[in-house]
């Protein structure tokens, strides 16, 4: 794989990246493996219609060592086709996830990464993000979660990046770690992983000053993550897996066994309630539960000692109601500068998106909208013809009874009497 002359150096690098050498991890033990089976079945039994929908899943299957040749091949093939076709331009984060998944745990796809020059392509995308920030008031093309993924992949796969740019753009005060006033735990966690890799990258001869800065950023971001702790979760249930990874490599939080028990209890509880029914949600939480972080992708022990899970072809979770379908009545509004209201009747068990469709049927002018299919489901890109823009930090925020939703329009189930709203907002 690598020139033998490099071995001592890379060996040392890998050694220093083993998280348990640094901090404490919190792992699910054998007695509790059965609790993780719904996560695995969700990933194995999903229908991946294009490569970009399976990026996180391929990465997790390999990192955790879930051996399923046919699915691994299918996902890897689809990703390579998406990259080759060049039909749709991948974003920085998509390409980074592609490299992490294809390159995870030393496998034949490394040849493809080299042949298609994916690492240099990612270098260019990282540059383009920074150029966009310079031209658009500090706003990247995508977001800091993706910039962090890109930096992480460049760092792990020996790409080049400028340490000066890193110390300049990743300061914990940067507005891109926030959506509105809210610290984004997912974003902070991904940045901690990337910056920890940069910090440990012995191939870069960093000066003491840069090194000190980066370790301060890591500590400060880890504190911000811990400040968002709620009953053992960080941010919400969907950011907790990546927050755990970040805390594994940057803090002693899980040295306290009570902290570990509290997190695992909340996560098990959510698994049993079917909270992780989207494959990407399962893929994002599983590595941490198995004691892995994205930094382990290039670790020689990556994917070794796989766990034998009892898999089933049944789709887990989501109990279908046995009662006869009933109709419910909900309020729906679109708020821009003024608010347009309506009321619609939908079937019990409907999701937010069904309400939007029903409203659109009532009045196309007021309630028309567009969506884009993503790995998280349908993302609302425009309403009344007004389009979200990353350059302006605008988006369509989803709310129910005045509270922002923690799930998307395709997932959030509405209740009779709910007051639902899409609001033109700035993050
Ligand atoms: C950045 C981000 C945003 C940005 C997206 C725009 C931008 N500048 O990139 C903003 C702030 C606008 C945003 C909005 C929302 N987000 Co958001 N977002 C993220 C974040 C931090 C990173 C996404 C990303 O770039 N991934 C990497 C790339 C490679 O993957 P991708 O799939 O191509 O990414 C795109 C989509 O994910 C899409 N997107 C972003 N958020 C959401 C949410 C949903 C439900 C969907 C369908 C798509 C979507 O935008 C990304 C960039 O184009 C994730 C965290 C995470 N763990 O993934 C949360 C996350 C995906 N978002 C989430 C939520 C809930 C929302 C909102 C529904 C919040 C709300 N109440 O309005 C809205 C979406 C409403 C809508 N219009 O449909 C949740 C989803 C949980 C779930 N189970 O569904 C996450 C996991 C955060 C969390 N921990 O709660 N988000
Ligand atoms: C596994 O973890 C649970 C709590 O998470 C604990 O009660 C149990 O004793 C552990 N079992 C073993 C074999 O370590
Ligand atoms: C799988 O099922 C067998 C038999 O029911 C059980 O003994 C074993 O512990 C299970 N494995 C896991 C990982 O749960
Ligand atoms: C997978 O999705 C495609 C496209 O939506 C659909 O045509 C196909 O029937 C689905 N397959 C399964 C097994 O659900
Ligand atoms: C591998 O995944 C496929 C679906 O992609 C599934 O049909 C098959 O049963 C899985 N095999 C094993 C051994 O789990
Ligand atoms: C890393 O990249 C440098 C050039 O940037 C190259 O000289 C070196 O051989 C690469 N090392 C590995 C292990 O690929
Ligand atoms: C997840 O767990 C937390 C804490 O136990 C709980 O408050 C929340 O309602 C759960 N969410 C879901 C979707 O089950
Ligand atoms: C909302 O009102 C402000 C001030 O009147 C105006 O500048 C802005 O363009 C309006 N926004 C939309 C989306 O109509
Ligand atoms: C839709 O709403 C607009 C503005 O309130 C109104 O002028 C129009 O007549 C409505 N269309 C229908 C089909 O109700």
Coordinates of C-alpha atoms and ligand atoms in Angstrom, one line a residue:
X1 CA 0.0 0.0 0.0
X2 CA 2.5 2.6 1.2
X3 CA 6.2 2.9 0.5
X4 CA 8.0 0.9 3.2
X5 CA 10.2 3.8 4.1
X6 CA 7.1 5.6 5.4
X7 CA 6.1 2.8 7.7
X8 CA 7.8 3.9 11.0
X9 CA 6.4 7.4 10.6
X10 CA 2.8 6.3 9.6
X11 CA 3.0 3.7 12.3
X12 CA 3.7 6.4 14.9
X13 CA 1.0 8.6 13.5
X14 CA -1.6 5.8 13.7
X15 CA -0.5 4.9 17.1
X16 CA -1.0 8.4 18.4
X17 CA -4.5 8.5 16.8
X18 CA -5.9 5.6 18.8
X19 CA -8.5 7.5 20.8
X20 CA -8.2 5.2 23.9
X21 CA -4.6 6.3 24.2
X22 CA -5.8 9.8 24.7
X23 CA -9.1 9.8 26.4
X24 CA -11.9 7.5 27.6
X25 CA -14.4 5.8 25.4
X26 CA -17.9 4.5 26.1
X27 CA -18.7 1.3 24.4
X28 CA -21.7 -1.0 24.3
X29 CA -20.7 -4.4 25.7
X30 CA -21.7 -7.8 24.4
X31 CA -24.7 -8.2 26.7
X32 CA -26.2 -5.2 25.0
X33 CA -25.3 -5.9 21.3
X34 CA -28.9 -7.1 20.7
X35 CA -30.1 -3.5 21.3
X36 CA -28.1 -2.4 18.3
X37 CA -29.6 -4.8 15.9
X38 CA -32.4 -2.4 14.7
X39 CA -29.7 0.0 13.6
X40 CA -28.0 -2.7 11.5
X41 CA -31.2 -4.0 10.0
X42 CA -32.2 -0.4 9.1
X43 CA -28.9 0.0 7.1
X44 CA -29.0 -3.5 5.6
X45 CA -32.7 -3.4 4.5
X46 CA -32.9 0.1 3.0
X47 CA -33.2 0.9 -0.7
X48 CA -30.3 3.0 -1.9
X49 CA -31.4 4.5 -5.2
X50 CA -28.2 6.6 -5.7
X51 CA -24.7 6.7 -4.4
X52 CA -25.0 9.9 -2.4
X53 CA -27.7 8.3 -0.3
X54 CA -25.4 5.5 0.9
X55 CA -22.2 7.5 1.7
X56 CA -22.5 7.4 5.5
X57 CA -23.7 3.7 5.4
X58 CA -20.7 2.4 3.5
X59 CA -18.3 4.3 5.9
X60 CA -20.0 2.8 8.9
X61 CA -20.3 -0.8 7.6
X62 CA -16.5 -0.8 7.0
X63 CA -15.5 1.1 10.1
X64 CA -17.6 -1.1 12.4
X65 CA -16.7 -4.3 10.5
X66 CA -20.2 -5.3 9.5
X67 CA -19.4 -7.8 6.8
X68 CA -22.0 -7.8 4.0
X69 CA -20.1 -8.2 0.7
X70 CA -23.2 -7.7 -1.5
X71 CA -24.3 -4.4 0.1
X72 CA -20.7 -3.1 0.5
X73 CA -20.1 -3.8 -3.2
X74 CA -23.4 -2.2 -4.3
X75 CA -22.8 1.0 -2.3
X76 CA -19.2 1.3 -3.3
X77 CA -20.1 0.7 -7.0
X78 CA -22.9 3.3 -6.8
X79 CA -20.6 5.9 -5.3
X80 CA -17.9 5.3 -7.9
X81 CA -20.5 5.6 -10.7
X82 CA -21.8 8.9 -9.2
X83 CA -18.2 10.2 -9.1
X84 CA -17.4 9.0 -12.6
X85 CA -20.6 10.2 -14.3
X86 CA -19.8 13.8 -13.2
X87 CA -23.4 14.4 -14.0
X88 CA -24.1 16.1 -10.7
X89 CA -21.2 17.9 -9.1
X90 CA -20.6 16.5 -5.6
X91 CA -20.3 18.9 -2.7
X92 CA -17.2 19.0 -0.6
X93 CA -18.8 17.0 2.2
X94 CA -20.1 14.3 -0.2
X95 CA -16.7 13.8 -1.8
X96 CA -15.1 13.7 1.6
X97 CA -17.6 11.1 2.8
X98 CA -16.9 9.2 -0.4
X99 CA -13.2 9.1 0.2
X100 CA -13.7 8.1 3.9
X101 CA -16.0 5.3 2.9
X102 CA -14.1 4.1 -0.1
X103 CA -10.8 4.3 1.7
X104 CA -11.9 2.9 5.0
X105 CA -9.9 0.0 6.5
X106 CA -7.5 -0.6 3.6
X107 CA -9.5 -2.2 0.8
X108 CA -9.4 -2.5 -3.0
X109 CA -11.2 0.9 -3.5
X110 CA -8.0 2.7 -2.6
X111 CA -6.9 2.1 -6.2
X112 CA -10.0 4.0 -7.3
X113 CA -9.2 6.9 -5.0
X114 CA -5.8 7.2 -6.5
X115 CA -6.9 6.6 -10.1
X116 CA -9.7 9.2 -10.0
X117 CA -7.4 11.6 -8.1
X118 CA -10.1 12.1 -5.5
X119 CA -7.8 13.7 -2.9
X120 CA -6.7 16.5 -5.3
X121 CA -10.3 17.0 -6.3
X122 CA -11.2 17.4 -2.6
X123 CA -8.3 19.9 -2.1
X124 CA -9.9 22.0 -4.9
X125 CA -13.3 21.8 -3.3
X126 CA -11.9 22.9 0.1
X127 CA -10.3 25.9 -1.6
X128 CA -13.6 26.7 -3.3
X129 CA -15.4 26.8 0.0
X130 CA -12.9 29.2 1.4
X131 CA -13.0 31.4 -1.7
X132 CA -16.8 31.5 -1.4
X133 CA -16.4 32.7 2.2
X134 CA -14.2 35.5 1.1
X135 CA -16.6 36.6 -1.6
X136 CA -19.8 36.1 0.4
X137 CA -19.4 37.6 3.9
X138 CA -17.8 34.5 5.4
X139 CA -20.4 32.1 4.1
X140 CA -19.1 28.8 2.6
X141 CA -20.7 27.1 -0.4
X142 CA -22.1 24.5 1.9
X143 CA -21.6 24.7 5.6
X144 CA -18.9 24.0 8.3
X145 CA -20.0 20.4 8.9
X146 CA -18.9 19.8 5.3
X147 CA -15.8 21.9 5.6
X148 CA -14.9 19.8 8.6
X149 CA -15.5 16.5 6.8
X150 CA -13.3 17.8 3.9
X151 CA -10.5 18.8 6.3
X152 CA -10.8 15.4 8.0
X153 CA -10.6 13.4 4.8
X154 CA -7.6 15.6 3.6
X155 CA -5.8 15.0 6.8
X156 CA -6.4 11.2 7.0
X157 CA -5.6 10.7 3.3
X158 CA -2.5 12.8 3.1
X159 CA -4.0 15.6 1.1
X160 CA -2.6 19.1 1.4
X161 CA -4.3 21.9 3.3
X162 CA -2.9 25.1 4.7
X163 CA -2.4 25.2 8.5
X164 CA -2.8 28.9 8.3
X165 CA -6.2 28.6 6.8
X166 CA -7.2 26.1 9.4
X167 CA -6.1 28.4 12.3
X168 CA -7.8 31.3 10.6
X169 CA -11.2 29.7 9.7
X170 CA -11.8 27.2 12.5
X171 CA -11.7 29.5 15.5
X172 CA -14.6 28.5 17.8
X173 CA -16.0 32.0 17.5
X174 CA -16.7 31.6 13.8
X175 CA -20.4 32.2 13.1
X176 CA -20.6 29.0 10.9
X177 CA -20.6 26.9 14.1
X178 CA -24.0 28.4 14.9
X179 CA -27.5 28.3 13.3
X180 CA -29.1 31.5 14.6
X181 CA -28.0 31.6 18.3
X182 CA -27.8 27.8 18.5
X183 CA -24.5 26.1 18.6
X184 CA -24.6 23.2 16.1
X185 CA -23.4 20.2 18.0
X186 CA -23.1 18.1 14.8
X187 CA -20.9 20.8 13.3
X188 CA -18.7 21.3 16.4
X189 CA -18.2 17.5 16.7
X190 CA -17.1 17.1 13.1
X191 CA -14.7 20.1 13.6
X192 CA -13.2 18.5 16.7
X193 CA -12.5 15.3 14.8
X194 CA -10.9 17.2 11.9
X195 CA -8.8 19.4 14.1
X196 CA -7.7 16.5 16.3
X197 CA -6.4 14.8 13.2
X198 CA -4.6 18.0 12.1
X199 CA -3.1 18.3 15.5
X200 CA -1.8 14.8 15.4
X201 CA -0.5 14.9 11.8
X202 CA 3.2 14.6 12.4
X203 CA 3.8 14.9 8.7
X204 CA 3.0 18.6 9.0
X205 CA 5.8 20.4 10.8
X206 CA 3.5 22.8 12.6
X207 CA 5.0 25.6 14.6
X208 CA 4.3 25.7 18.3
X209 CA 2.0 28.7 17.9
X210 CA -0.3 26.9 15.4
X211 CA -0.3 23.8 17.5
X212 CA -1.3 25.7 20.6
X213 CA -4.1 27.4 18.8
X214 CA -5.5 24.2 17.4
X215 CA -5.5 22.5 20.7
X216 CA -7.3 25.5 22.2
X217 CA -9.9 25.3 19.5
X218 CA -10.4 21.6 20.2
X219 CA -10.8 22.2 23.9
X220 CA -13.2 25.1 23.5
X221 CA -15.4 23.2 21.0
X222 CA -15.5 20.2 23.2
X223 CA -16.7 22.4 26.0
X224 CA -19.4 23.9 23.8
X225 CA -20.6 20.4 23.0
X226 CA -20.7 19.5 26.7
X227 CA -22.7 22.7 27.4
X228 CA -25.4 21.3 25.1
X229 CA -25.9 18.1 27.2
X230 CA -29.5 17.1 28.0
X231 CA -30.1 13.9 29.9
X232 CA -27.0 12.3 28.5
X233 CA -27.6 13.4 25.0
X234 CA -25.7 16.2 23.3
X235 CA -27.7 18.6 21.2
X236 CA -30.4 16.1 20.3
X237 CA -30.5 12.4 19.7
X238 CA -29.3 12.8 16.1
X239 CA -26.2 14.7 17.0
X240 CA -25.2 12.5 19.9
X241 CA -23.3 9.8 18.0
X242 CA -20.9 12.3 16.5
X243 CA -20.7 14.3 19.7
X244 CA -19.6 11.0 21.5
X245 CA -16.9 10.5 18.9
X246 CA -15.7 14.1 19.4
X247 CA -15.6 13.7 23.2
X248 CA -13.8 10.3 22.9
X249 CA -10.8 12.1 21.2
X250 CA -10.9 15.4 23.1
X251 CA -12.1 15.0 26.7
X252 CA -12.2 12.9 29.8
X253 CA -16.0 13.1 29.9
X254 CA -16.5 9.3 29.6
X255 CA -13.9 8.6 32.2
X256 CA -16.9 8.9 34.5
X257 CA -18.8 5.7 34.1
X258 CA -22.0 7.3 35.2
X259 CA -21.8 9.6 32.2
X260 CA -21.4 6.6 29.9
X261 CA -24.4 4.8 31.4
X262 CA -26.6 7.9 31.1
X263 CA -25.8 8.4 27.4
X264 CA -26.3 4.7 26.6
X265 CA -29.6 4.5 28.4
X266 CA -31.0 7.5 26.5
X267 CA -29.7 6.1 23.2
X268 CA -31.1 2.6 23.8
X269 CA -34.4 4.1 24.8
X270 CA -34.5 6.0 21.5
X271 CA -33.4 2.9 19.5
X272 CA -36.3 0.9 21.0
X273 CA -38.7 3.7 20.1
X274 CA -37.7 3.5 16.4
X275 CA -36.0 7.0 16.4
X276 CA -33.3 5.7 14.0
X277 CA -35.4 4.4 11.2
X278 CA -33.5 6.5 8.5
X279 CA -30.4 4.6 7.4
X280 CA -28.3 7.7 7.8
X281 CA -29.3 8.2 11.5
X282 CA -28.3 4.6 12.2
X283 CA -25.0 5.1 10.3
X284 CA -24.2 8.2 12.3
X285 CA -24.7 6.8 15.7
X286 CA -23.3 3.2 15.4
X287 CA -19.6 3.9 15.2
X288 CA -19.5 5.6 18.6
X289 CA -21.6 2.9 20.2
X290 CA -18.9 0.4 19.0
X291 CA -16.2 2.6 20.4
X292 CA -15.0 3.8 17.0
X293 CA -14.4 7.3 15.6
X294 CA -13.9 8.5 12.1
X295 CA -10.2 8.9 12.9
X296 CA -10.0 5.1 13.0
X297 CA -10.7 4.9 9.3
X298 CA -6.9 4.8 8.5
X299 CA -6.0 2.8 11.7
X300 CA -4.5 -0.6 11.0
X301 CA -7.0 -2.2 13.3
X302 CA -9.9 -0.6 11.4
X303 CA -12.7 -3.1 10.7
X304 CA -10.9 -6.0 12.5
X305 CA -12.7 -8.2 15.1
X306 CA -16.1 -7.7 13.5
X307 CA -19.2 -8.4 15.7
X308 CA -21.6 -11.1 14.5
X309 CA -25.0 -9.5 14.7
X310 CA -28.2 -11.4 14.2
X311 CA -29.6 -9.7 11.2
X312 CA -33.1 -10.0 9.9
X313 CA -34.8 -8.9 6.6
X314 CA -37.7 -7.3 8.5
X315 CA -37.6 -3.6 8.5
X316 CA -37.4 -2.7 12.2
X317 CA -39.4 -0.2 14.2
X318 CA -42.3 1.7 12.8
X319 CA -45.4 -0.1 14.1
X320 CA -48.3 0.3 11.6
X321 CA -51.4 1.4 13.4
X322 CA -54.1 -1.3 13.3
X323 CA -57.0 1.1 13.8
X324 CA -59.1 2.3 10.9
X325 CA -57.7 5.4 9.2
X326 CA -59.1 8.6 10.7
X327 CA -58.9 12.1 9.5
X328 CA -57.3 14.9 11.5
X329 CA -57.5 18.6 11.1
X330 CA -54.4 20.8 11.3
X331 CA -53.5 24.5 10.8
X332 CA -50.8 25.3 8.3
X333 CA -49.1 28.6 7.6
X334 CA -46.4 30.0 5.4
X335 CA -44.7 33.0 7.0
X336 CA -42.5 35.4 5.0
X337 CA -43.1 39.0 5.8
X338 CA -46.8 38.4 6.2
X339 CA -48.4 35.0 7.1
X340 CA -50.7 33.0 4.9
X341 CA -53.0 30.6 6.8
X342 CA -55.1 27.6 5.9
X343 CA -56.6 24.5 7.5
X344 CA -56.3 21.1 6.0
X345 CA -57.6 17.6 6.7
X346 CA -55.2 14.7 6.4
X347 CA -55.1 11.1 7.4
X348 CA -54.1 10.3 10.9
X349 CA -50.4 9.4 10.9
X350 CA -49.6 11.9 8.1
X351 CA -46.3 13.7 8.1
X352 CA -45.6 17.4 7.7
X353 CA -45.0 16.9 3.9
X354 CA -48.5 15.5 3.5
X355 CA -49.9 18.7 5.0
X356 CA -47.8 20.9 2.7
X357 CA -49.1 18.9 -0.3
X358 CA -52.7 19.2 0.9
X359 CA -52.3 23.0 1.3
X360 CA -50.7 23.2 -2.1
X361 CA -53.7 21.6 -3.6
X362 CA -56.0 24.1 -2.0
X363 CA -54.0 27.1 -3.2
X364 CA -51.1 26.7 -5.5
X365 CA -50.1 30.4 -5.5
X366 CA -49.7 30.6 -1.7
X367 CA -48.6 27.1 -0.9
X368 CA -46.6 25.8 -3.8
X369 CA -43.2 24.4 -2.8
X370 CA -40.2 22.4 -4.1
X371 CA -38.1 19.7 -2.4
X372 CA -34.8 18.0 -3.0
X373 CA -34.3 14.3 -2.1
X374 CA -31.4 13.9 0.4
X375 CA -30.2 11.1 2.7
X376 CA -32.3 12.8 5.4
X377 CA -35.4 12.6 3.2
X378 CA -37.1 15.5 1.4
X379 CA -35.5 18.9 2.0
X380 CA -37.7 22.0 1.4
X381 CA -35.8 24.2 -1.0
X382 CA -38.5 26.8 -1.9
X383 CA -42.0 27.9 -1.0
X384 CA -44.0 30.4 -3.0
X385 CA -41.1 30.4 -5.4
X386 CA -38.7 31.8 -2.8
X387 CA -35.5 29.8 -2.7
X388 CA -33.2 29.1 0.2
X389 CA -29.6 30.3 -0.4
X390 CA -26.4 29.3 1.4
X391 CA -24.8 32.6 0.3
X392 CA -27.4 34.6 2.2
X393 CA -27.8 32.0 5.0
X394 CA -31.5 31.7 4.3
X395 CA -33.7 28.6 4.6
X396 CA -37.2 27.3 5.2
X397 CA -37.6 26.5 8.9
X398 CA -40.2 24.0 9.9
X399 CA -42.1 24.5 13.1
X400 CA -45.0 22.9 15.0
X401 CA -46.8 24.9 17.7
X402 CA -44.1 27.5 17.5
X403 CA -41.3 25.0 18.2
X404 CA -38.7 24.1 15.5
X405 CA -38.8 20.5 14.5
X406 CA -36.0 18.1 15.1
X407 CA -36.9 16.0 12.1
X408 CA -37.7 16.8 8.5
X409 CA -40.9 17.2 6.6
X410 CA -40.9 13.6 5.5
X411 CA -40.4 12.3 9.0
X412 CA -42.3 14.5 11.4
X413 CA -45.7 13.0 12.2
X414 CA -48.5 15.6 12.8
X415 CA -51.2 15.4 15.4
X416 CA -54.8 16.6 15.4
X417 CA -55.0 20.4 16.1
X418 CA -51.3 21.1 15.4
X419 CA -50.3 24.5 14.3
X420 CA -47.7 23.9 11.6
X421 CA -45.6 26.5 9.9
X422 CA -42.9 27.0 7.4
X423 CA -41.0 30.2 8.1
X424 CA -38.6 32.1 5.8
X425 CA -35.6 32.4 8.1
X426 CA -31.9 33.2 8.4
X427 CA -29.4 31.0 10.1
Ligands
LIG1 C1 -26.0 22.2 7.7 C2 -27.3 21.7 8.2 C3 -28.4 22.4 7.9 C4 -28.4 23.7 7.1 C5 -28.5 23.3 5.6 C6 -28.1 24.4 4.6 C7 -26.6 24.5 4.5 N1 -26.1 25.7 4.7 O1 -25.9 23.5 4.3 C8 -29.7 24.4 7.6 C9 -29.3 25.2 8.9 C10 -30.4 25.3 6.7 C11 -30.5 23.2 8.1 C12 -31.9 23.1 8.1 C13 -32.6 22.1 8.7 N2 -32.1 21.1 9.3 CO1 -30.2 20.6 9.2 N3 -28.5 20.0 9.4 C14 -27.3 20.5 8.9 C15 -26.1 19.6 9.3 C16 -25.4 20.3 10.5 C17 -25.1 19.2 8.2 C18 -25.8 18.7 6.9 C19 -24.7 18.3 5.9 O2 -24.2 19.2 5.2 N4 -24.3 17.0 5.8 C20 -23.3 16.5 4.9 C21 -23.7 16.4 3.5 C22 -22.6 15.7 2.6 O3 -24.9 15.5 3.5 P1 -26.2 16.0 2.6 O4 -27.3 15.0 3.1 O5 -25.9 16.2 1.2 O6 -26.5 17.4 3.3 C23 -27.6 18.2 2.9 C24 -28.9 17.8 3.5 O7 -28.5 17.2 4.7 C25 -29.6 19.1 3.7 N5 -30.2 19.2 5.0 C26 -29.7 19.8 6.1 N6 -30.5 19.6 7.1 C27 -31.5 18.9 6.7 C28 -32.6 18.3 7.4 C29 -33.5 17.5 6.8 C30 -34.6 17.0 7.5 C31 -33.3 17.2 5.4 C32 -34.3 16.4 4.7 C33 -32.2 17.7 4.7 C34 -31.3 18.5 5.4 O8 -28.7 20.2 3.6 C35 -27.4 19.6 3.4 C36 -26.6 20.5 2.6 O9 -27.2 20.7 1.3 C37 -26.9 18.3 9.8 C38 -26.1 17.5 10.8 C39 -25.9 16.0 10.5 N7 -25.7 15.2 11.4 O10 -25.9 15.6 9.3 C40 -28.2 18.9 10.3 C41 -29.5 18.0 10.3 C42 -29.5 17.1 9.1 N8 -30.6 19.0 10.2 C43 -31.6 18.6 10.9 C44 -32.9 19.3 10.9 C45 -34.0 18.8 11.8 C46 -33.1 20.4 10.1 C47 -34.4 21.2 9.9 C48 -35.6 20.3 9.6 C49 -34.6 22.1 11.1 C50 -36.0 22.9 11.1 N9 -36.7 22.8 12.2 O11 -36.3 23.6 10.2 C51 -34.1 22.1 8.7 C52 -34.6 21.6 7.3 C53 -35.9 22.2 6.9 C54 -36.2 22.1 5.4 N10 -36.1 23.2 4.7 O12 -36.5 21.0 4.9 C55 -31.4 17.3 11.6 C56 -32.2 16.1 11.0 C57 -32.7 15.1 12.0 C58 -33.6 14.1 11.3 N11 -33.7 13.0 11.9 O13 -34.2 14.4 10.4 C59 -29.9 17.3 11.7 C60 -29.3 15.8 11.7 C61 -29.4 18.1 12.9 C62 -29.8 17.5 14.2 N12 -28.9 16.8 14.9 O14 -30.9 17.6 14.6 N13 -29.7 22.2 8.4
LIG2 C1 -22.7 -4.4 30.3 O1 -23.1 -3.1 30.5 C2 -24.2 -3.1 31.4 C3 -24.7 -1.6 31.5 O2 -24.5 -0.9 30.4 C4 -23.9 -3.6 32.8 O3 -25.0 -3.6 33.6 C5 -23.3 -5.0 32.6 O4 -22.9 -5.5 33.9 C6 -22.2 -5.1 31.6 N1 -21.9 -6.5 31.3 C7 -20.6 -6.9 31.2 C8 -20.5 -8.4 30.9 O5 -19.7 -6.2 31.3
LIG3 C1 -27.8 -14.0 18.3 O1 -28.8 -14.9 18.7 C2 -28.3 -16.0 19.5 C3 -29.4 -17.0 19.7 O2 -30.6 -16.4 20.0 C4 -27.7 -15.5 20.8 O3 -27.2 -16.5 21.5 C5 -26.6 -14.5 20.5 O4 -26.2 -13.9 21.7 C6 -27.2 -13.4 19.6 N1 -26.1 -12.5 19.2 C7 -26.2 -11.2 19.4 C8 -25.0 -10.4 18.9 O5 -27.1 -10.6 19.9
LIG4 C1 -36.3 1.0 -4.7 O1 -36.6 2.3 -5.2 C2 -36.9 2.4 -6.6 C3 -37.0 3.8 -7.0 O2 -37.8 4.5 -6.1 C4 -38.2 1.6 -6.9 O3 -38.5 1.6 -8.2 C5 -38.0 0.1 -6.4 O4 -39.2 -0.6 -6.5 C6 -37.5 0.1 -4.9 N1 -37.2 -1.2 -4.5 C7 -37.6 -1.8 -3.4 C8 -37.1 -3.2 -3.1 O5 -38.2 -1.2 -2.6
LIG5 C1 -26.7 -8.3 3.1 O1 -27.5 -7.2 2.7 C2 -28.6 -7.6 1.8 C3 -29.3 -6.3 1.5 O2 -28.5 -5.4 1.0 C4 -29.5 -8.6 2.5 O3 -30.5 -9.0 1.6 C5 -28.7 -9.8 3.0 O4 -29.5 -10.6 3.7 C6 -27.5 -9.4 3.8 N1 -26.7 -10.5 4.1 C7 -26.4 -10.8 5.4 C8 -25.5 -12.0 5.5 O5 -26.7 -10.2 6.4
LIG6 C1 2.0 12.2 1.3 O1 2.1 13.3 0.4 C2 3.4 13.8 0.2 C3 3.3 15.0 -0.8 O2 2.3 15.9 -0.3 C4 4.2 12.7 -0.4 O3 5.5 13.1 -0.6 C5 4.2 11.4 0.5 O4 4.8 10.4 -0.2 C6 2.7 11.0 0.8 N1 2.8 10.0 1.8 C7 1.9 8.9 1.7 C8 2.1 8.0 2.8 O5 1.1 8.7 0.8
LIG7 C1 -34.9 10.1 23.0 O1 -34.5 10.0 24.4 C2 -34.7 11.2 25.1 C3 -34.1 11.1 26.5 O2 -34.4 9.8 27.0 C4 -36.2 11.6 25.1 O3 -36.4 12.8 25.8 C5 -36.7 11.7 23.7 O4 -38.1 11.9 23.7 C6 -36.4 10.4 22.9 N1 -36.7 10.7 21.5 C7 -37.3 9.8 20.7 C8 -37.6 10.2 19.3 O5 -37.6 8.7 21.1
LIG8 C1 -39.7 41.5 3.5 O1 -39.8 42.9 3.8 C2 -38.6 43.6 3.7 C3 -38.8 45.0 4.2 O2 -40.0 45.5 3.7 C4 -38.1 43.5 2.2 O3 -36.9 44.2 2.1 C5 -37.9 42.0 1.9 O4 -37.5 41.9 0.5 C6 -39.2 41.2 2.1 N1 -38.8 39.8 2.0 C7 -39.5 39.0 1.1 C8 -39.0 37.6 1.0 O5 -40.5 39.4 0.5
LIG9 C1 -55.2 31.8 -3.4 O1 -54.9 32.9 -2.6 C2 -54.8 34.1 -3.2 C3 -54.3 35.2 -2.2 O2 -55.1 35.1 -1.0 C4 -56.2 34.4 -3.8 O3 -56.1 35.7 -4.5 C5 -56.6 33.3 -4.8 O4 -57.9 33.6 -5.2 C6 -56.5 32.0 -4.1 N1 -56.7 30.9 -5.0 C7 -57.6 29.9 -4.8 C8 -57.7 28.9 -5.9 O5 -58.3 29.9 -3.8

